[in-house]
Short mmCIF file of C-alpha atoms in Angstrom, two decimals:
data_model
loop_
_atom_site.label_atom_id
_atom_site.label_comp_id
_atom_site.label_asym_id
_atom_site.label_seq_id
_atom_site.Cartn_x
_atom_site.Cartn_y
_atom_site.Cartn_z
CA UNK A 1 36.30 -61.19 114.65
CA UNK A 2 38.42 -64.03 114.84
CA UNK A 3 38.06 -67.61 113.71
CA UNK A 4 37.37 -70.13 116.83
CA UNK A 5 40.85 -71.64 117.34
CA UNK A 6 40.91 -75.69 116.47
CA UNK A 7 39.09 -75.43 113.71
CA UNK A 8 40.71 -75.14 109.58
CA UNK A 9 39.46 -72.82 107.05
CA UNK A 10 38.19 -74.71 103.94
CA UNK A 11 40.42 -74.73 101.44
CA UNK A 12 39.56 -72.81 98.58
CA UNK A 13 38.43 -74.72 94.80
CA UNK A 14 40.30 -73.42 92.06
CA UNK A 15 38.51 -72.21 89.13
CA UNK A 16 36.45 -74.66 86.86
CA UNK A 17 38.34 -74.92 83.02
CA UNK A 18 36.45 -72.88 80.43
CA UNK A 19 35.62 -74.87 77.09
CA UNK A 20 37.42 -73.76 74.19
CA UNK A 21 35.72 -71.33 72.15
CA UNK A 22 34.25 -72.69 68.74
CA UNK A 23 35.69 -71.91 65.42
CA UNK A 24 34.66 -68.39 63.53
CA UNK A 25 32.94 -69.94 60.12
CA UNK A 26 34.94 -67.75 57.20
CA UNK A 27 31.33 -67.09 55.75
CA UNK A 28 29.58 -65.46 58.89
CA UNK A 29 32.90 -63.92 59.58
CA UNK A 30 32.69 -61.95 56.07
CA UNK A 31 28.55 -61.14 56.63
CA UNK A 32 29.33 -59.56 59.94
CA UNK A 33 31.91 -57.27 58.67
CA UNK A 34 29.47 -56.68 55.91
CA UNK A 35 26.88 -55.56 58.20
CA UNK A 36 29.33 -53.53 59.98
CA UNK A 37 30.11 -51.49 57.22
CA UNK A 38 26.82 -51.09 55.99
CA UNK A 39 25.74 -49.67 59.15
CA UNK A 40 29.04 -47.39 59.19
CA UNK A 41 27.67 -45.79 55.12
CA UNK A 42 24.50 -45.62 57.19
CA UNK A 43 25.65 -43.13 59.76
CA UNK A 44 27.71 -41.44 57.54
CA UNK A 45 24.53 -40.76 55.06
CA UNK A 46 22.45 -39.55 58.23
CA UNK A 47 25.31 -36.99 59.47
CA UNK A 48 25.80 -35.75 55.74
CA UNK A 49 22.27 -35.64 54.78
CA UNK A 50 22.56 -37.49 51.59
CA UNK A 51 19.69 -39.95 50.87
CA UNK A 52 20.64 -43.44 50.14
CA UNK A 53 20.37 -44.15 46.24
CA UNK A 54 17.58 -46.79 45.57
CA UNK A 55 18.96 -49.76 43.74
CA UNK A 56 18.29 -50.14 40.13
CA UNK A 57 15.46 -52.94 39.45
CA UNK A 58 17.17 -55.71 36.70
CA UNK A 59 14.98 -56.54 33.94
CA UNK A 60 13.03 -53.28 33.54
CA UNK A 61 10.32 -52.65 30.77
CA UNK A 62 11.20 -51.89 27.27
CA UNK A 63 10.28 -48.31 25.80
CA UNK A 64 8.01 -49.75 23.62
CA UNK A 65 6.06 -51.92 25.87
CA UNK A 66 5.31 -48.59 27.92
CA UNK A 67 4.69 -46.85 24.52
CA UNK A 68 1.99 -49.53 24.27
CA UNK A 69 0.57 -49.25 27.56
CA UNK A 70 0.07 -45.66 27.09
CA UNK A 71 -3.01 -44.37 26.90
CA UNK A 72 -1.69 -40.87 25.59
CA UNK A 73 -0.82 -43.15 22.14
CA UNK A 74 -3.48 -44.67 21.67
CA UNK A 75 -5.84 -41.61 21.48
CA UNK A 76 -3.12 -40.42 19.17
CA UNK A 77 -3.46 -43.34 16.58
CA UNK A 78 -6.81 -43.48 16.78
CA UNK A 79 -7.12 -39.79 15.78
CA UNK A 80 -4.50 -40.33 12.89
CA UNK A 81 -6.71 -43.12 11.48
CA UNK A 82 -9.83 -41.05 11.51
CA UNK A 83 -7.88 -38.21 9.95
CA UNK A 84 -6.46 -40.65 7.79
CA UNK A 85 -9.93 -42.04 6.58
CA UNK A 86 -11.42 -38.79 6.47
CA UNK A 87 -9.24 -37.77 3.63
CA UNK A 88 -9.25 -40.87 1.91
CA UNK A 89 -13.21 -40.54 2.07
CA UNK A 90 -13.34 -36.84 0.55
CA UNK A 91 -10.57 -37.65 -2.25
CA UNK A 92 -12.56 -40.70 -3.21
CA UNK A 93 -15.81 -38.80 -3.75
CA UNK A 94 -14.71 -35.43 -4.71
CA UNK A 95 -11.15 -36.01 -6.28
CA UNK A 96 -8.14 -33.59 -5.33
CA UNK A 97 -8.02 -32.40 -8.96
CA UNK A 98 -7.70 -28.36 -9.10
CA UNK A 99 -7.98 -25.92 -12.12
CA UNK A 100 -5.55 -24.28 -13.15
CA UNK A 101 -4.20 -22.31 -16.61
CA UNK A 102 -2.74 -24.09 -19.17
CA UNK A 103 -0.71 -22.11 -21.76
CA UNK A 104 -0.27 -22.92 -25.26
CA UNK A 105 3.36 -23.37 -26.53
CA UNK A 106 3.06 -20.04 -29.09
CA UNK A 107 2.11 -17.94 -26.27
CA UNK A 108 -1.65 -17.00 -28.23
CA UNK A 109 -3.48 -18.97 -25.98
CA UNK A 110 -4.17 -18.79 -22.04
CA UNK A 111 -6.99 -19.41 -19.83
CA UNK A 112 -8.63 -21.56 -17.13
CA UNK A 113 -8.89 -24.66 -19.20
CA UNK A 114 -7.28 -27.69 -17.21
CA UNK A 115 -6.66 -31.18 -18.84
CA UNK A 116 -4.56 -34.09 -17.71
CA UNK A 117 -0.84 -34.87 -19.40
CA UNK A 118 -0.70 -36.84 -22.24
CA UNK A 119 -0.97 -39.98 -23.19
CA UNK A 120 -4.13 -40.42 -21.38
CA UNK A 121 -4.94 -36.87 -21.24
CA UNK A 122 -7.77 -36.65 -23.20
CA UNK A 123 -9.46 -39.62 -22.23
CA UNK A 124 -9.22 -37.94 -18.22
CA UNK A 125 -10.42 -34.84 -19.42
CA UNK A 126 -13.44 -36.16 -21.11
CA UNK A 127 -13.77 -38.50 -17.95
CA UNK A 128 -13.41 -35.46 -15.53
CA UNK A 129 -15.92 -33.59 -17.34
CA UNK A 130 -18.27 -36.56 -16.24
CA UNK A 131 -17.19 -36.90 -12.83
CA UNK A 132 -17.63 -33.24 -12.01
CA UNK A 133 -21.32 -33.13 -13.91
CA UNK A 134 -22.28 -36.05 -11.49
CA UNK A 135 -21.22 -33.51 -8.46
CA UNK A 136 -22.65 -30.27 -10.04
CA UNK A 137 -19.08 -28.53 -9.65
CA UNK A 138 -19.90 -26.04 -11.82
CA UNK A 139 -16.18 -24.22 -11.53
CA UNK A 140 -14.60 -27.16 -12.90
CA UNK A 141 -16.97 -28.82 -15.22
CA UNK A 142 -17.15 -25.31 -17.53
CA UNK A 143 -13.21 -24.71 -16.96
CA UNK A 144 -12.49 -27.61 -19.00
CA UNK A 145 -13.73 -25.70 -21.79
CA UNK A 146 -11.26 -23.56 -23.35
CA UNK A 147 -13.23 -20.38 -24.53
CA UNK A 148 -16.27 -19.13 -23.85
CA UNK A 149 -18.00 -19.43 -26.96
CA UNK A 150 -18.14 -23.59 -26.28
CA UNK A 151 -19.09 -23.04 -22.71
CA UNK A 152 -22.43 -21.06 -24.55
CA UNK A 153 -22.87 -23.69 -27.01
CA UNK A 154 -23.10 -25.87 -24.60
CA UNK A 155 -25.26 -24.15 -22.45
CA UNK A 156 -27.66 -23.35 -25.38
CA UNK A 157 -27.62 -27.21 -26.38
CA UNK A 158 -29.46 -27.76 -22.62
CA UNK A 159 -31.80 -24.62 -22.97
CA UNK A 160 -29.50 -23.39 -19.73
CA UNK A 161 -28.47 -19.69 -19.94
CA UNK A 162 -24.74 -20.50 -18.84
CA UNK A 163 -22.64 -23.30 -18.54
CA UNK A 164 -23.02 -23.53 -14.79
CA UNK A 165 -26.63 -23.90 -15.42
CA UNK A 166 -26.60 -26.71 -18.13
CA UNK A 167 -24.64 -28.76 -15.59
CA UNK A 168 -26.89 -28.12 -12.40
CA UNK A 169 -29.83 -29.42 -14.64
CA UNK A 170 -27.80 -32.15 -15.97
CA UNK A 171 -26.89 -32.73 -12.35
CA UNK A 172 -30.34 -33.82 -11.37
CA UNK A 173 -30.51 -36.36 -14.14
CA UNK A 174 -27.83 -38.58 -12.93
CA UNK A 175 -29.53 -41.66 -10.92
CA UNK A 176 -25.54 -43.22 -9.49
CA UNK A 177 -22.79 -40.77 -9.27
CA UNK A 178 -20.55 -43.67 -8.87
CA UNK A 179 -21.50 -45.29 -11.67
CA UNK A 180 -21.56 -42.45 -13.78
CA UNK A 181 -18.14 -40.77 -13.06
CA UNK A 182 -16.84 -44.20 -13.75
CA UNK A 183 -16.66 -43.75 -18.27
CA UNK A 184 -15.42 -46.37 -19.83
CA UNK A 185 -13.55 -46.30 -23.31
CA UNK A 186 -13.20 -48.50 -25.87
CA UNK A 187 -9.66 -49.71 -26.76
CA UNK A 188 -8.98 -47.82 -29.74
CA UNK A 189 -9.38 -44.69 -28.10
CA UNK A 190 -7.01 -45.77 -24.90
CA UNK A 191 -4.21 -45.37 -27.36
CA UNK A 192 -1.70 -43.08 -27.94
CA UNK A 193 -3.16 -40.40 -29.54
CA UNK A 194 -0.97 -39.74 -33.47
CA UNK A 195 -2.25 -36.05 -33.41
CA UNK A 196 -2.83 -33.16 -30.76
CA UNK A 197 -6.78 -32.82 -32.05
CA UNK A 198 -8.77 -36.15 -31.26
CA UNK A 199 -12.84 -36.23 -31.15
CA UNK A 200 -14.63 -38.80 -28.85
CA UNK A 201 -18.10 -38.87 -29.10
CA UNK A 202 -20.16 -39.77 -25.89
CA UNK A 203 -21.92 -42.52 -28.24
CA UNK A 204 -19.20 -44.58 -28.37
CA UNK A 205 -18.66 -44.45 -24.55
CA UNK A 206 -19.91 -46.91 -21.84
CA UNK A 207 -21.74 -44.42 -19.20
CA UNK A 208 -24.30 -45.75 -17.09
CA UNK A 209 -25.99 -43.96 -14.00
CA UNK A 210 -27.05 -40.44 -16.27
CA UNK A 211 -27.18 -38.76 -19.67
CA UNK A 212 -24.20 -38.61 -22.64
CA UNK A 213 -22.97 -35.45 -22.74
CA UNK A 214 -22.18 -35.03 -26.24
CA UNK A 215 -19.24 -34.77 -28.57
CA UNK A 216 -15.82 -33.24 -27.31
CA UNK A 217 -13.08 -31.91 -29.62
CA UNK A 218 -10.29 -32.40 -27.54
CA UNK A 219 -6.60 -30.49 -27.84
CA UNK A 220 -2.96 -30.65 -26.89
CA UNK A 221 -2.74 -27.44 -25.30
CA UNK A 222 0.75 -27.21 -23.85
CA UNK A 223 1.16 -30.37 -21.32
CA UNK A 224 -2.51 -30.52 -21.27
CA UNK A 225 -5.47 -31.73 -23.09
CA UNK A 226 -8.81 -29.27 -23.18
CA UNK A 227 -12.17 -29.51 -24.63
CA UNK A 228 -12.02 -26.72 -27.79
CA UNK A 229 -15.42 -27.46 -29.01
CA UNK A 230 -18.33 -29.25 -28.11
CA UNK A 231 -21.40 -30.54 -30.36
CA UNK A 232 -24.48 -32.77 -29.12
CA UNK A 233 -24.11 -36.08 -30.27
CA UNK A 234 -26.97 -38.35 -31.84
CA UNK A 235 -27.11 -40.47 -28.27
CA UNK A 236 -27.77 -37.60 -26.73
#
């Protein structure tokens, strides 16, 4: 086809001017390329199978706030304080006070007797002979005695046929076991004993809460102190 003759093609219009392109900010510039490479660690995690590492969280807890929130350490604590108070309890009323043989220095002697060290030796023997009357502990109320010829006497004294008996009877004549393992001594015989052979008499004692329990001839015996004889006393 040909054009029609006479007539001009239209001249062609040249191509409109672009506008300049704007300036790349320095800032969006750097998060792009950012972006970029975290999406390059991204592929390269997927094609070696390696799972991305969680970040670590600033500020965490402190061990001991945890400790606190635990309830693993509370159950603990609570079942250290009932332990705790359980032992407490059975020392308080019982005592933790064991026999055991006491020697004499010359070798003669031996036995069961028990007796505190001196100084205040005698006065806690005397005093533990109280205390364990006002639980009936037979064992270590007739211990304290160092022969067997004073645990009769004082057996016979309380129309028991043993010692063990005498102190079960004696037992149910305490009215305050508190009050009556609590002896109190006068101040002249809280001192330092001059000899190894004193004799308290229960008359001269404070003792509320049950009977007097006599007069005790009490001896050094090694590092101990021990009841060697044993008379009734006018109080009782």
């Amino acid at each position: 086809m040909t054009d029609e003759p006479g007539k001009d093609l239209a001249p062609r219009q040249p191509p409109a001017p672009q506008p300049p392109a704007p300036p790349v900010d320095p800032e969006q510039l750097r998060q792009f390329q950012e972006f970029q490479r975290f999406q390059e660690f991204q592929r390269y995690q997927e094609a070696t199978g390696q799972a991305p590492q969680a970040p670590k969280q600033p500020g965490g807890k402190r061990w001991w706030l945890l400790v606190l929130g635990s309830g693993i350490f509370w159950r603990a604590l609570f079942f250290l304080l009932v332990v705790f108070s359980a032992v407490w309890a059975y020392n308080h009323f019982f005592g933790v006070d064991d026999p055991g043989d006491i020697a004499q220095d010359s070798g003669g002697v031996t036995g069961a007797a028990q007796g505190l060290s001196a100084p205040a030796g005698l006065q806690g023997t005397v005093g533990m002979f109280y205390k364990h009357v006002s639980f009936a502990d037979t064992t270590r109320a007739c211990t304290l005695f160092l022969r067997d010829d004073t645990r009769q006497k004082f057996a016979n004294a309380y129309g028991a046929s043993d010692c063990a008996g005498a102190v079960n009877d004696l037992k149910t004549k305490v009215t305050s076991v508190d009050r009556y393992q609590q002896v109190m001594f006068p101040p002249d015989m809280l001192k330092t004993p001059t000899t190894t052979k004193v004799t308290i008499d229960s008359c001269a004692l404070t003792v509320e809460g049950g009977p007097r329990l006599g007069t005790f001839v009490v001896e050094k015996v090694g590092a101990g102190w021990v009841i060697t004889d044993w008379s009734p006393s006018t109080c009782g």
